[in-house]
């Protein structure tokens, strides 16, 4: 387990530590010996094409699936053996939309707050604060079905933050959104990291969502191909930018003139 030393000399365990995690669906291997960690208060990009294994990994972290091979910890708490403590520190936004379309924004959030044991008064205060943070205060009483895709995603982000998690996972959070909405969602999440110190694992296949200062984990066909700062990953493969580095890392082996693998 890795630890980070903070200003007062105390050490804090990694926000997320994934160690030798493998998972399969029958004979199909979805993840193979996946290992990486993310430091507290960092924005980390899990970069991979569709089918790379990103959603499977998120399902394991959130305990939708059991971890049979390998281990994972959230701020030092083993997800399998201390799931309550681990998941209490986790907020997650899945790729699929999950709001109840027949309920208002406030009702959707209030129901989720109750699941976390928040009293009505505390829940409403938290809901109002979060909706202001994601610029959705004016829509608090609107039915979810009347919202745009970008607005729904903002509400889902607010919902994931209700219980004040220290680690936030987002799986393809901008999929299907227009350019402006994508940029707005990404700006909201990056602001949470810089102003509140929340740790974020942002899964995406969109390379333009990666910035040079980010920590990036490149996942391809269930395997980690690179793990480090963007500049380090680019340097390791002699690439000028992350787009070129990703193309180099995920390029299939070239065939020789005789048709055999090179």
One Martini backbone bead per residue (centre of mass of N, CA, C, O) as a GRO file, in nm:
protein
  262
    1UNK     BB    1   0.096   0.036   0.022
    2UNK     BB    2   0.041   0.365  -0.030
    3UNK     BB    3   0.174   0.690   0.079
    4UNK     BB    4   0.090   1.025   0.179
    5UNK     BB    5   0.234   1.325   0.267
    6UNK     BB    6   0.132   1.576   0.459
    7UNK     BB    7   0.174   1.882   0.603
    8UNK     BB    8   0.159   1.751   0.918
    9UNK     BB    9   0.301   1.448   0.861
   10UNK     BB   10   0.085   1.284   0.767
   11UNK     BB   11  -0.055   0.984   0.644
   12UNK     BB   12  -0.202   0.881   0.329
   13UNK     BB   13  -0.367   0.677   0.160
   14UNK     BB   14  -0.467   0.573  -0.110
   15UNK     BB   15  -0.752   0.615  -0.277
   16UNK     BB   16  -0.647   0.387  -0.489
   17UNK     BB   17  -0.595   0.022  -0.492
   18UNK     BB   18  -0.477  -0.193  -0.751
   19UNK     BB   19  -0.425  -0.561  -0.730
   20UNK     BB   20  -0.417  -0.807  -0.948
   21UNK     BB   21  -0.673  -0.781  -1.136
   22UNK     BB   22  -0.918  -1.024  -1.230
   23UNK     BB   23  -1.160  -1.096  -1.505
   24UNK     BB   24  -1.442  -1.308  -1.604
   25UNK     BB   25  -1.663  -1.430  -1.878
   26UNK     BB   26  -1.596  -1.710  -1.857
   27UNK     BB   27  -1.373  -1.718  -2.129
   28UNK     BB   28  -1.371  -1.410  -2.096
   29UNK     BB   29  -1.118  -1.175  -2.067
   30UNK     BB   30  -1.138  -0.856  -1.911
   31UNK     BB   31  -0.909  -0.894  -1.686
   32UNK     BB   32  -0.533  -0.861  -1.640
   33UNK     BB   33  -0.346  -0.782  -1.393
   34UNK     BB   34  -0.449  -0.518  -1.249
   35UNK     BB   35  -0.236  -0.225  -1.176
   36UNK     BB   36  -0.296   0.058  -0.954
   37UNK     BB   37  -0.266   0.407  -0.840
   38UNK     BB   38  -0.413   0.679  -0.645
   39UNK     BB   39  -0.389   0.981  -0.531
   40UNK     BB   40  -0.477   1.214  -0.336
   41UNK     BB   41  -0.625   1.474  -0.508
   42UNK     BB   42  -0.660   1.339  -0.797
   43UNK     BB   43  -0.655   1.331  -1.154
   44UNK     BB   44  -0.762   1.033  -1.315
   45UNK     BB   45  -0.710   0.854  -1.618
   46UNK     BB   46  -0.908   0.607  -1.784
   47UNK     BB   47  -0.773   0.487  -2.084
   48UNK     BB   48  -1.009   0.353  -2.331
   49UNK     BB   49  -1.159   0.161  -2.522
   50UNK     BB   50  -1.410  -0.001  -2.613
   51UNK     BB   51  -1.363  -0.298  -2.420
   52UNK     BB   52  -1.113  -0.267  -2.212
   53UNK     BB   53  -1.255  -0.267  -1.888
   54UNK     BB   54  -1.375  -0.025  -1.729
   55UNK     BB   55  -1.658  -0.121  -1.630
   56UNK     BB   56  -1.561  -0.371  -1.483
   57UNK     BB   57  -1.387  -0.225  -1.277
   58UNK     BB   58  -1.616  -0.054  -1.155
   59UNK     BB   59  -1.787  -0.301  -1.063
   60UNK     BB   60  -1.573  -0.397  -0.859
   61UNK     BB   61  -1.537  -0.143  -0.684
   62UNK     BB   62  -1.868  -0.130  -0.626
   63UNK     BB   63  -1.971  -0.444  -0.591
   64UNK     BB   64  -2.131  -0.573  -0.830
   65UNK     BB   65  -1.876  -0.740  -0.823
   66UNK     BB   66  -1.672  -0.987  -0.746
   67UNK     BB   67  -1.355  -1.041  -0.611
   68UNK     BB   68  -1.134  -1.315  -0.706
   69UNK     BB   69  -0.879  -1.145  -0.828
   70UNK     BB   70  -0.738  -0.977  -0.606
   71UNK     BB   71  -0.715  -0.623  -0.498
   72UNK     BB   72  -0.891  -0.350  -0.314
   73UNK     BB   73  -0.850   0.001  -0.215
   74UNK     BB   74  -0.999   0.256   0.000
   75UNK     BB   75  -0.821   0.422   0.197
   76UNK     BB   76  -0.722   0.115   0.306
   77UNK     BB   77  -0.994  -0.031   0.232
   78UNK     BB   78  -1.114  -0.329   0.179
   79UNK     BB   79  -1.361  -0.417  -0.039
   80UNK     BB   80  -1.417  -0.714   0.061
   81UNK     BB   81  -1.366  -0.690   0.394
   82UNK     BB   82  -1.453  -0.351   0.398
   83UNK     BB   83  -1.703  -0.232   0.234
   84UNK     BB   84  -1.834  -0.012   0.406
   85UNK     BB   85  -1.583   0.172   0.439
   86UNK     BB   86  -1.519   0.199   0.139
   87UNK     BB   87  -1.805   0.294   0.017
   88UNK     BB   88  -1.831   0.554   0.195
   89UNK     BB   89  -1.586   0.689   0.003
   90UNK     BB   90  -1.786   0.644  -0.248
   91UNK     BB   91  -1.844   0.772  -0.578
   92UNK     BB   92  -2.082   0.716  -0.860
   93UNK     BB   93  -2.079   0.730  -1.231
   94UNK     BB   94  -2.248   0.596  -1.472
   95UNK     BB   95  -2.314   0.570  -1.800
   96UNK     BB   96  -2.588   0.511  -1.731
   97UNK     BB   97  -2.889   0.621  -1.682
   98UNK     BB   98  -3.048   0.661  -1.327
   99UNK     BB   99  -3.291   0.823  -1.329
  100UNK     BB  100  -3.607   0.913  -1.231
  101UNK     BB  101  -3.824   1.045  -1.463
  102UNK     BB  102  -4.089   1.089  -1.258
  103UNK     BB  103  -3.899   1.262  -1.099
  104UNK     BB  104  -3.758   1.496  -0.945
  105UNK     BB  105  -3.469   1.621  -0.859
  106UNK     BB  106  -3.526   1.630  -0.555
  107UNK     BB  107  -3.638   1.340  -0.529
  108UNK     BB  108  -3.392   1.189  -0.624
  109UNK     BB  109  -3.201   1.302  -0.398
  110UNK     BB  110  -3.368   1.234  -0.145
  111UNK     BB  111  -3.367   0.930  -0.175
  112UNK     BB  112  -3.058   0.898  -0.161
  113UNK     BB  113  -3.016   1.034   0.112
  114UNK     BB  114  -3.180   0.824   0.274
  115UNK     BB  115  -2.987   0.584   0.214
  116UNK     BB  116  -2.755   0.754   0.386
  117UNK     BB  117  -2.913   0.884   0.649
  118UNK     BB  118  -3.038   1.155   0.586
  119UNK     BB  119  -3.192   1.406   0.691
  120UNK     BB  120  -3.408   1.629   0.571
  121UNK     BB  121  -3.257   1.893   0.636
  122UNK     BB  122  -2.972   1.803   0.552
  123UNK     BB  123  -3.047   1.720   0.266
  124UNK     BB  124  -3.146   1.996   0.157
  125UNK     BB  125  -2.884   2.147   0.203
  126UNK     BB  126  -2.710   1.965   0.024
  127UNK     BB  127  -2.872   1.989  -0.239
  128UNK     BB  128  -2.846   2.295  -0.276
  129UNK     BB  129  -2.540   2.305  -0.287
  130UNK     BB  130  -2.495   2.107  -0.529
  131UNK     BB  131  -2.675   2.247  -0.742
  132UNK     BB  132  -2.504   2.502  -0.743
  133UNK     BB  133  -2.236   2.363  -0.827
  134UNK     BB  134  -2.393   2.244  -1.108
  135UNK     BB  135  -2.606   2.447  -1.216
  136UNK     BB  136  -2.933   2.341  -1.091
  137UNK     BB  137  -3.132   2.515  -0.915
  138UNK     BB  138  -3.370   2.583  -1.128
  139UNK     BB  139  -3.435   2.243  -1.147
  140UNK     BB  140  -3.540   2.112  -0.872
  141UNK     BB  141  -3.864   2.070  -0.983
  142UNK     BB  142  -3.794   1.908  -1.218
  143UNK     BB  143  -3.831   1.672  -1.429
  144UNK     BB  144  -3.610   1.448  -1.550
  145UNK     BB  145  -3.736   1.421  -1.847
  146UNK     BB  146  -3.677   1.745  -1.911
  147UNK     BB  147  -3.387   1.693  -1.938
  148UNK     BB  148  -3.088   1.700  -2.040
  149UNK     BB  149  -2.809   1.519  -2.061
  150UNK     BB  150  -2.630   1.722  -1.904
  151UNK     BB  151  -2.825   1.762  -1.664
  152UNK     BB  152  -2.839   1.472  -1.570
  153UNK     BB  153  -2.538   1.450  -1.505
  154UNK     BB  154  -2.532   1.666  -1.285
  155UNK     BB  155  -2.726   1.520  -1.094
  156UNK     BB  156  -2.551   1.263  -1.064
  157UNK     BB  157  -2.318   1.409  -0.932
  158UNK     BB  158  -2.469   1.516  -0.690
  159UNK     BB  159  -2.555   1.238  -0.586
  160UNK     BB  160  -2.258   1.124  -0.547
  161UNK     BB  161  -2.201   1.372  -0.318
  162UNK     BB  162  -2.395   1.358  -0.068
  163UNK     BB  163  -2.184   1.173   0.130
  164UNK     BB  164  -1.892   1.277   0.102
  165UNK     BB  165  -1.679   1.173  -0.082
  166UNK     BB  166  -1.323   1.098  -0.166
  167UNK     BB  167  -1.421   0.918  -0.415
  168UNK     BB  168  -1.457   0.954  -0.776
  169UNK     BB  169  -1.649   0.782  -1.022
  170UNK     BB  170  -1.632   0.797  -1.393
  171UNK     BB  171  -1.824   0.657  -1.668
  172UNK     BB  172  -1.848   0.809  -1.938
  173UNK     BB  173  -1.985   1.106  -1.867
  174UNK     BB  174  -1.985   1.235  -2.188
  175UNK     BB  175  -2.159   1.055  -2.334
  176UNK     BB  176  -2.362   1.209  -2.585
  177UNK     BB  177  -2.245   1.489  -2.571
  178UNK     BB  178  -2.180   1.792  -2.624
  179UNK     BB  179  -1.918   1.999  -2.621
  180UNK     BB  180  -2.017   2.189  -2.398
  181UNK     BB  181  -2.109   1.975  -2.192
  182UNK     BB  182  -1.841   1.832  -2.164
  183UNK     BB  183  -1.681   2.077  -2.057
  184UNK     BB  184  -1.858   2.132  -1.807
  185UNK     BB  185  -1.825   1.862  -1.663
  186UNK     BB  186  -1.517   1.864  -1.646
  187UNK     BB  187  -1.495   2.131  -1.485
  188UNK     BB  188  -1.645   2.037  -1.233
  189UNK     BB  189  -1.449   1.805  -1.157
  190UNK     BB  190  -1.184   1.966  -1.147
  191UNK     BB  191  -1.282   2.158  -0.922
  192UNK     BB  192  -1.310   1.944  -0.699
  193UNK     BB  193  -1.010   1.884  -0.684
  194UNK     BB  194  -0.894   2.180  -0.634
  195UNK     BB  195  -1.105   2.273  -0.388
  196UNK     BB  196  -1.166   1.968  -0.226
  197UNK     BB  197  -0.975   1.707  -0.279
  198UNK     BB  198  -1.087   1.516  -0.473
  199UNK     BB  199  -1.088   1.199  -0.597
  200UNK     BB  200  -1.034   1.093  -0.947
  201UNK     BB  201  -1.192   0.858  -1.179
  202UNK     BB  202  -1.166   0.893  -1.537
  203UNK     BB  203  -1.350   0.741  -1.780
  204UNK     BB  204  -1.219   0.711  -2.124
  205UNK     BB  205  -1.198   0.753  -2.501
  206UNK     BB  206  -1.125   1.064  -2.487
  207UNK     BB  207  -0.836   1.233  -2.544
  208UNK     BB  208  -0.933   1.543  -2.507
  209UNK     BB  209  -0.969   1.490  -2.177
  210UNK     BB  210  -0.660   1.512  -2.164
  211UNK     BB  211  -0.401   1.632  -1.962
  212UNK     BB  212  -0.069   1.685  -1.900
  213UNK     BB  213  -0.111   1.675  -1.565
  214UNK     BB  214  -0.211   1.398  -1.572
  215UNK     BB  215  -0.309   1.095  -1.468
  216UNK     BB  216  -0.247   0.787  -1.656
  217UNK     BB  217  -0.442   0.495  -1.757
  218UNK     BB  218  -0.378   0.240  -1.984
  219UNK     BB  219  -0.643   0.048  -2.132
  220UNK     BB  220  -0.613  -0.284  -2.296
  221UNK     BB  221  -0.765  -0.569  -2.308
  222UNK     BB  222  -0.733  -0.576  -1.973
  223UNK     BB  223  -0.461  -0.400  -1.984
  224UNK     BB  224  -0.182  -0.239  -1.862
  225UNK     BB  225   0.031  -0.013  -2.056
  226UNK     BB  226   0.004   0.252  -1.868
  227UNK     BB  227   0.158   0.455  -1.584
  228UNK     BB  228   0.117   0.808  -1.549
  229UNK     BB  229   0.218   1.075  -1.652
  230UNK     BB  230   0.180   1.204  -1.950
  231UNK     BB  231   0.478   1.278  -1.999
  232UNK     BB  232   0.587   0.993  -1.927
  233UNK     BB  233   0.433   0.828  -2.135
  234UNK     BB  234   0.541   0.973  -2.384
  235UNK     BB  235   0.844   0.924  -2.330
  236UNK     BB  236   0.838   0.604  -2.324
  237UNK     BB  237   0.741   0.614  -2.659
  238UNK     BB  238   0.822   0.876  -2.822
  239UNK     BB  239   0.599   1.099  -2.780
  240UNK     BB  240   0.438   1.416  -2.825
  241UNK     BB  241   0.157   1.288  -2.734
  242UNK     BB  242  -0.119   1.117  -2.621
  243UNK     BB  243  -0.224   1.030  -2.893
  244UNK     BB  244   0.036   0.895  -2.992
  245UNK     BB  245   0.078   0.710  -2.749
  246UNK     BB  246  -0.184   0.549  -2.772
  247UNK     BB  247  -0.136   0.441  -3.059
  248UNK     BB  248   0.126   0.291  -2.990
  249UNK     BB  249   0.024   0.105  -2.753
  250UNK     BB  250  -0.244  -0.010  -2.936
  251UNK     BB  251  -0.089  -0.135  -3.151
  252UNK     BB  252  -0.077  -0.381  -3.352
  253UNK     BB  253   0.091  -0.622  -3.466
  254UNK     BB  254   0.302  -0.672  -3.714
  255UNK     BB  255   0.320  -0.811  -4.020
  256UNK     BB  256   0.481  -0.993  -4.217
  257UNK     BB  257   0.531  -1.079  -4.542
  258UNK     BB  258   0.439  -1.389  -4.463
  259UNK     BB  259   0.212  -1.339  -4.218
  260UNK     BB  260   0.374  -1.318  -3.972
  261UNK     BB  261   0.460  -1.224  -3.685
  262UNK     BB  262   0.699  -0.974  -3.597
   0.00000   0.00000   0.00000
